[in-house]
mmCIF file with all atom_site columns, C-alpha atoms in Angstrom:
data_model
loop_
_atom_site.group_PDB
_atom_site.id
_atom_site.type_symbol
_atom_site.label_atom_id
_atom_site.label_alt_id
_atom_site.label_comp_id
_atom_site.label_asym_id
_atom_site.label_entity_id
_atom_site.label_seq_id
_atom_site.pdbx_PDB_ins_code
_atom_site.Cartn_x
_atom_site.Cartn_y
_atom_site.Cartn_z
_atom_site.occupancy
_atom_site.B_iso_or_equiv
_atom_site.pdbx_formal_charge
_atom_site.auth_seq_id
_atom_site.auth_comp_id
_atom_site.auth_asym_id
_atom_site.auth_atom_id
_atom_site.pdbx_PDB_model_num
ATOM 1   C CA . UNK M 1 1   ? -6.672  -6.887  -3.897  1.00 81.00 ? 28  UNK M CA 1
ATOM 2   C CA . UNK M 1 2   ? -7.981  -10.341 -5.860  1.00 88.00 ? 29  UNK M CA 1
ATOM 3   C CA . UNK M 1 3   ? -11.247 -9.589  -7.988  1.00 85.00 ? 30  UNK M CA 1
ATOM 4   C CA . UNK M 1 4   ? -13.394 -10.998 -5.216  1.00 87.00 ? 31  UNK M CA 1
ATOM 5   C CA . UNK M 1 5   ? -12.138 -8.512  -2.917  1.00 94.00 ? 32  UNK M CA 1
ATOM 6   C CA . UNK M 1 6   ? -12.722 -5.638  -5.129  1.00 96.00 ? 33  UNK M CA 1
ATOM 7   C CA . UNK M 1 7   ? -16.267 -7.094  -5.892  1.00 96.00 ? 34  UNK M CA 1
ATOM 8   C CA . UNK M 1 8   ? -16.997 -7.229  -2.103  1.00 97.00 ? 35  UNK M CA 1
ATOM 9   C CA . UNK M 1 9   ? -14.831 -3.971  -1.977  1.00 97.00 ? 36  UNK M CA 1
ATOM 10  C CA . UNK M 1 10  ? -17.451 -2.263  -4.289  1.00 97.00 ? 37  UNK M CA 1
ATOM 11  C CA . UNK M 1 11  ? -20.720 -3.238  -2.818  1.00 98.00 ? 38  UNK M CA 1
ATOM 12  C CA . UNK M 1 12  ? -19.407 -2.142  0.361   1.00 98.00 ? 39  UNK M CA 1
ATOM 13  C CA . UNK M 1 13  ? -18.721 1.205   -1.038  1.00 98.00 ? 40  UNK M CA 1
ATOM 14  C CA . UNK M 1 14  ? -21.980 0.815   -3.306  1.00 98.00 ? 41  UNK M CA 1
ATOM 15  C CA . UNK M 1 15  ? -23.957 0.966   -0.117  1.00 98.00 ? 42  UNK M CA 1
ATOM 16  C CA . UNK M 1 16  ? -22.372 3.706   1.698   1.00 98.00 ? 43  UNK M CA 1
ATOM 17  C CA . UNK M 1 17  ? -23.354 6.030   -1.569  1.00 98.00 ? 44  UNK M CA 1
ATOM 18  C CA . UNK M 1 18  ? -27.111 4.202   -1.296  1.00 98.00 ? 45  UNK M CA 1
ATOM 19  C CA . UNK M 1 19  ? -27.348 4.973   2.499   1.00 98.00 ? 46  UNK M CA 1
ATOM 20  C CA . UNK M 1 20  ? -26.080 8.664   1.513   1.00 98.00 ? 47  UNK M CA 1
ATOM 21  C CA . UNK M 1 21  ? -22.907 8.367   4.250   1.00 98.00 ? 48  UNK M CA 1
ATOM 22  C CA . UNK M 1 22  ? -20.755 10.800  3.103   1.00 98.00 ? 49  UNK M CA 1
ATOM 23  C CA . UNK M 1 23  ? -18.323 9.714   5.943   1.00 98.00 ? 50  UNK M CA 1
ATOM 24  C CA . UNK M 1 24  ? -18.221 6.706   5.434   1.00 98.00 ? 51  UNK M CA 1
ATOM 25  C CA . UNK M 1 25  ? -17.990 7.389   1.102   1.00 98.00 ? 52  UNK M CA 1
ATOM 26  C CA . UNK M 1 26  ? -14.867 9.455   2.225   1.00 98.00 ? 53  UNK M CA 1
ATOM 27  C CA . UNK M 1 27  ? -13.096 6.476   3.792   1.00 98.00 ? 54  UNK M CA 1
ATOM 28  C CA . UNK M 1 28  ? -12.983 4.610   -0.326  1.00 98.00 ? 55  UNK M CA 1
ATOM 29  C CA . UNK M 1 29  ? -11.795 7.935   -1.721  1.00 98.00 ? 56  UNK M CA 1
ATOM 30  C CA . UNK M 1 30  ? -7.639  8.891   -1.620  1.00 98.00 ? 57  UNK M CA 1
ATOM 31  C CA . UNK M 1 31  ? -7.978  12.245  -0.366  1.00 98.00 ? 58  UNK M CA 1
ATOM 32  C CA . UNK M 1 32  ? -5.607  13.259  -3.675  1.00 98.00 ? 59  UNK M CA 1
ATOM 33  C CA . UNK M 1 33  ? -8.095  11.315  -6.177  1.00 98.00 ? 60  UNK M CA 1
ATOM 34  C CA . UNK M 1 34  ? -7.613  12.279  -9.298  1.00 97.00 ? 61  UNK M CA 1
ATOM 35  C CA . UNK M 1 35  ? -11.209 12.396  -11.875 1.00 95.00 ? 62  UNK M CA 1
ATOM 36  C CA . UNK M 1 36  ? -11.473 12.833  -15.337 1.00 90.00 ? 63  UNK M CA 1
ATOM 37  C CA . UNK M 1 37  ? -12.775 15.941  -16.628 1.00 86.00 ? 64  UNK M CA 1
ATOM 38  C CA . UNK M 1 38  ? -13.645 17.014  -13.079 1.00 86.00 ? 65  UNK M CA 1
ATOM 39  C CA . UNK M 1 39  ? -12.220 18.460  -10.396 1.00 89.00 ? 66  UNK M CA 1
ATOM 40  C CA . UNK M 1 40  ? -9.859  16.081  -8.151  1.00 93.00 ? 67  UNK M CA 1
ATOM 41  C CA . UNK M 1 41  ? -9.819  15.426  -4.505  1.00 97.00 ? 68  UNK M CA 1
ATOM 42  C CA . UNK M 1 42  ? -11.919 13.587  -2.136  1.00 98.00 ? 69  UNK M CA 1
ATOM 43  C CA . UNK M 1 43  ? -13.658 16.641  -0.629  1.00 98.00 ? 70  UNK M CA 1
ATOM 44  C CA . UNK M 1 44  ? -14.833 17.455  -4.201  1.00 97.00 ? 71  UNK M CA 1
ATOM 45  C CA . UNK M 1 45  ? -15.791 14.000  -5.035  1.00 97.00 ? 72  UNK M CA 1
ATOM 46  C CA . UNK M 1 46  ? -17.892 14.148  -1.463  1.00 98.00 ? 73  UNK M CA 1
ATOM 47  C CA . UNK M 1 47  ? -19.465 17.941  -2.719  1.00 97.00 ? 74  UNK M CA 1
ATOM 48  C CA . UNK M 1 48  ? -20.717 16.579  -5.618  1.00 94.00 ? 75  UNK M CA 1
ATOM 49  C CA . UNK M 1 49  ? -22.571 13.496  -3.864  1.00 96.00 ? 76  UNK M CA 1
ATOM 50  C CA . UNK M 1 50  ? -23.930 15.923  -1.259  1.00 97.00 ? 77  UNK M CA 1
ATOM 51  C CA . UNK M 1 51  ? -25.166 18.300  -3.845  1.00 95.00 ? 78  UNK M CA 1
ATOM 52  C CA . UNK M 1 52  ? -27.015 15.358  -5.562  1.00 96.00 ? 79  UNK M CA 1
ATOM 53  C CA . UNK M 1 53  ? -28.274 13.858  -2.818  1.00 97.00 ? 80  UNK M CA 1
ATOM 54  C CA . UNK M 1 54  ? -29.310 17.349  -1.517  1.00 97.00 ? 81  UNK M CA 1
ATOM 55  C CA . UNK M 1 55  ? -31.162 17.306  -4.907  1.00 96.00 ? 82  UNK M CA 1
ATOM 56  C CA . UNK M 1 56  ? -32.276 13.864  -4.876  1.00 97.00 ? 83  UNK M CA 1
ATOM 57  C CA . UNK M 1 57  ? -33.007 12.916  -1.203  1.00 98.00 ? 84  UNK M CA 1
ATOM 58  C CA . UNK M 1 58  ? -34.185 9.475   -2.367  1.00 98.00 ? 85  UNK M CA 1
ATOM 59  C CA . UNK M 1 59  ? -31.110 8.717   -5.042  1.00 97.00 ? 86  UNK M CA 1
ATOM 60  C CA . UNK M 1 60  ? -30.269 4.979   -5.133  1.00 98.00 ? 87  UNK M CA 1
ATOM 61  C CA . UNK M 1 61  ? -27.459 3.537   -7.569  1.00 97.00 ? 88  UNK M CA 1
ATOM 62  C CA . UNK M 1 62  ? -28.101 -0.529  -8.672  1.00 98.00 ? 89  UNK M CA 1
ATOM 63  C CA . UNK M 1 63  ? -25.230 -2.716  -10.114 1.00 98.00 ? 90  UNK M CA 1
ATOM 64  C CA . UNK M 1 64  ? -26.102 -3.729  -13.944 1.00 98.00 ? 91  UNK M CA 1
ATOM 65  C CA . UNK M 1 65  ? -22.480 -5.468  -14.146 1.00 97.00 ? 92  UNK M CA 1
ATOM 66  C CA . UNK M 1 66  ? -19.052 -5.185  -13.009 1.00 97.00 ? 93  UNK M CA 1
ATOM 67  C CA . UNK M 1 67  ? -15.604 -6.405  -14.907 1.00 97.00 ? 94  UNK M CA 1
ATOM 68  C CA . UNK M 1 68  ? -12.162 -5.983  -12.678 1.00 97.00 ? 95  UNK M CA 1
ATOM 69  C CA . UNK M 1 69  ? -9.313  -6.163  -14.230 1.00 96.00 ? 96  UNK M CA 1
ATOM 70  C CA . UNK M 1 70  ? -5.828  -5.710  -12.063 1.00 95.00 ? 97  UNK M CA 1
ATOM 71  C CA . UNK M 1 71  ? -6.937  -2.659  -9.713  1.00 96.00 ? 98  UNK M CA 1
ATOM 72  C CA . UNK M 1 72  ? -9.026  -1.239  -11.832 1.00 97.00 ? 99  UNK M CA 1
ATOM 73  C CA . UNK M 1 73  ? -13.330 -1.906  -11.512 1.00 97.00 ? 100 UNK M CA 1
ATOM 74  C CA . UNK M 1 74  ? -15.216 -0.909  -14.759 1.00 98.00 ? 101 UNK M CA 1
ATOM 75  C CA . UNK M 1 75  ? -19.051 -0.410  -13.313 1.00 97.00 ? 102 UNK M CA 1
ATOM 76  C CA . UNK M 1 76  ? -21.996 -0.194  -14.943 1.00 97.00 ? 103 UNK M CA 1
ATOM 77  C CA . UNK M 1 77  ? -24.832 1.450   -12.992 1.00 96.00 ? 104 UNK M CA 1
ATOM 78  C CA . UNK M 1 78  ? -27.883 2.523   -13.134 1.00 95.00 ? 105 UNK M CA 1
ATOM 79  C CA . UNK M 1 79  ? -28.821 5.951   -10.781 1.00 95.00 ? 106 UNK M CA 1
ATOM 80  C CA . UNK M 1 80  ? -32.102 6.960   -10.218 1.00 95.00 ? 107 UNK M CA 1
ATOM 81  C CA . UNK M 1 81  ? -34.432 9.633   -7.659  1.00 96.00 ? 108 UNK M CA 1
ATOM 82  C CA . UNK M 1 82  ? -36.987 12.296  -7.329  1.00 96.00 ? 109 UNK M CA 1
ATOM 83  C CA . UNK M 1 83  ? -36.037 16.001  -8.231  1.00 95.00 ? 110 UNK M CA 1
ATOM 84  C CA . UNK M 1 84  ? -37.139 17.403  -4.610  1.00 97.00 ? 111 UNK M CA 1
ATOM 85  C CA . UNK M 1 85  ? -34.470 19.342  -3.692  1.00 97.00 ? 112 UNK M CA 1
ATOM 86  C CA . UNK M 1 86  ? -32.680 22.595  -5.837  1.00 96.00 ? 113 UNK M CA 1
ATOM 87  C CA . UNK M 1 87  ? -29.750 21.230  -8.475  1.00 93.00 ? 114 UNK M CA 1
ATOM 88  C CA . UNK M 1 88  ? -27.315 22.766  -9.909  1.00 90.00 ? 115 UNK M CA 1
ATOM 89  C CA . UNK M 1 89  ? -29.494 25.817  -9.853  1.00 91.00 ? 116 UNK M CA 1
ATOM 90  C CA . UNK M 1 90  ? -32.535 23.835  -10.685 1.00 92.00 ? 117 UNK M CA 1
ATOM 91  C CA . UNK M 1 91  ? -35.290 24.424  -8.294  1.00 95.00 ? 118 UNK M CA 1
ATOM 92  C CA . UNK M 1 92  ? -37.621 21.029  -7.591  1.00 96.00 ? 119 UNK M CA 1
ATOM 93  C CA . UNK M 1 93  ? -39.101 19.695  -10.480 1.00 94.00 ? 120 UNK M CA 1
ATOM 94  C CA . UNK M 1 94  ? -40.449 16.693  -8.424  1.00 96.00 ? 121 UNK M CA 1
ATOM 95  C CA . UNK M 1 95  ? -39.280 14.349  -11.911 1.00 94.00 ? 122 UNK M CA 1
ATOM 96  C CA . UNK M 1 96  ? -38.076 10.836  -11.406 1.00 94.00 ? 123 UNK M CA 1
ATOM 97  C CA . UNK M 1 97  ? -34.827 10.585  -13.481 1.00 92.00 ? 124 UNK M CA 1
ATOM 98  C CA . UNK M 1 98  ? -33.088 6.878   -14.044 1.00 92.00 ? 125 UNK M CA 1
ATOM 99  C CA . UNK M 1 99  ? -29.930 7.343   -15.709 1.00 92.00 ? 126 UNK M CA 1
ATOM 100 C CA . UNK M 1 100 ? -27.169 5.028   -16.856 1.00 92.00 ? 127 UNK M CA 1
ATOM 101 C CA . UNK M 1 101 ? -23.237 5.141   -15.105 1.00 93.00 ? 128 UNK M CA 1
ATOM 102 C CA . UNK M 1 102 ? -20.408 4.024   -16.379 1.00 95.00 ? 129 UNK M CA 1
ATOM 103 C CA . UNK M 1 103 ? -17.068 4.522   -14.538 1.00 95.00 ? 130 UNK M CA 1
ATOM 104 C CA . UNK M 1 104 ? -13.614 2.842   -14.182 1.00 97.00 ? 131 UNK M CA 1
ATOM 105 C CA . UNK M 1 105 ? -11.920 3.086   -10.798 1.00 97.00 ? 132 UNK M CA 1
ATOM 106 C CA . UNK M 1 106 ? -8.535  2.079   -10.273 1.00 98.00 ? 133 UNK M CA 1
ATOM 107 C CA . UNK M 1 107 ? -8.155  1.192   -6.569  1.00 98.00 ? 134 UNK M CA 1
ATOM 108 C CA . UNK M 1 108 ? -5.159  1.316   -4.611  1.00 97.00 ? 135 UNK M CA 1
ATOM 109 C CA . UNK M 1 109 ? -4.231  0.299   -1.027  1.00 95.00 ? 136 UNK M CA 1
ATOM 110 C CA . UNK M 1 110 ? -8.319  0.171   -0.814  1.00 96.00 ? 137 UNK M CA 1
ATOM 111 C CA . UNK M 1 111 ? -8.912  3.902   -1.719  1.00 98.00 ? 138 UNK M CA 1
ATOM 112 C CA . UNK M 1 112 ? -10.403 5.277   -5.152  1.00 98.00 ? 139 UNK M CA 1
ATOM 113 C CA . UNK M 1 113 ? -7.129  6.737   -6.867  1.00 98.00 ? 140 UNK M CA 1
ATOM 114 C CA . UNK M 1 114 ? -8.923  7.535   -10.340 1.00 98.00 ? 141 UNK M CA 1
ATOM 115 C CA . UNK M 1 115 ? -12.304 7.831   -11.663 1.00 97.00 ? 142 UNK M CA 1
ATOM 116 C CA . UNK M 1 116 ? -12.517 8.059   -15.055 1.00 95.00 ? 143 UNK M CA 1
ATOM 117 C CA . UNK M 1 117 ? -16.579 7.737   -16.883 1.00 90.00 ? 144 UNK M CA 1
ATOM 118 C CA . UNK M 1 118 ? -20.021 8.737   -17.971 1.00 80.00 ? 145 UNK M CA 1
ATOM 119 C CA . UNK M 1 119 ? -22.285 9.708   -15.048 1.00 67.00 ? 146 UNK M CA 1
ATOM 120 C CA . UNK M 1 120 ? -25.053 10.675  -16.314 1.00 62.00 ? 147 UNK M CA 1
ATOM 121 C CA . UNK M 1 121 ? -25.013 14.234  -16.082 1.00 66.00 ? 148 UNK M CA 1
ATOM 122 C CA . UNK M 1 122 ? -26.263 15.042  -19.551 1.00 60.00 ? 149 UNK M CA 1
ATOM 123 C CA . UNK M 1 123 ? -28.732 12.858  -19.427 1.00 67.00 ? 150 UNK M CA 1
ATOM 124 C CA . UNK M 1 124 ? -29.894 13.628  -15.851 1.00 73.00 ? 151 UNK M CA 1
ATOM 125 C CA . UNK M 1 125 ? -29.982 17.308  -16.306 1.00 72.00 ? 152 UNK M CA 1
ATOM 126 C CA . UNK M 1 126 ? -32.292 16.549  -19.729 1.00 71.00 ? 153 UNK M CA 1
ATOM 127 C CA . UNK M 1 127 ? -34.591 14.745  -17.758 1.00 71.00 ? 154 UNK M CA 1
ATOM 128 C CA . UNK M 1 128 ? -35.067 17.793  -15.212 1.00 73.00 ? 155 UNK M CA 1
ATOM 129 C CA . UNK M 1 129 ? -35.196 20.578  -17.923 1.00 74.00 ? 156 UNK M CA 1
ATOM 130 C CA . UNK M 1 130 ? -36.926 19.141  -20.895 1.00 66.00 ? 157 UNK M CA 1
#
């Protein structure tokens, strides 16, 4: 894909995750995508959203900048909601957290392959117990 396409490539995917679509977030992941740290797989990758946006029923991302390089996007976000639902087995809290992102995803044949980055989960899980 050229950088424009990617740019266009990652708003469109941007706005599935805002609209919480989990089937249409399934349709940018490889089903074999592999994740830093984390466990790999699309239907993990689509877990996780669902358990934060179970947790954070209003949970919006917004683009602070995006460099593409080759396949690869490196994104800076910023992620932010109401605690209303239980989270990792934290009930409600009813906080607002706004947390910084940073991830690099190396696309292929228009699917996430590889997610490497920051997503906030320290900080978001500070904001809920401290």
């Amino acid at each position: 894909m050229e950088p424009w396409q990617l740019r266009e490539w990652h708003a469109d995917y941007l706005d599935a995750c805002n609209r919480h679509d989990l089937d249409a977030i399934r349709t940018f992941v490889d089903p074999a995508v592999r994740r830093a740290h984390l466990p790999g797989g699309v239907d993990a990758w689509i877990a996780d959203l669902a358990d934060l946006f179970h947790g954070f029923p209003d949970w919006r991302w917004r683009r602070i900048q995006l460099v593409i390089e080759d396949d690869r996007i490196a994104a800076h976000l910023r992620g932010s909601g109401t605690h209303l639902g239980p989270f990792r087995g934290i009930a409600p809290t009813r906080r607002h957290a706004n947390v910084a992102e940073f991830g690099i995803y190396r696309v292929t044949k228009g699917r996430i392959a590889e997610f490497t980055g920051a997503v906030g989960d320290f900080e978001l899980m500070s904001r809920l117990t401290g």
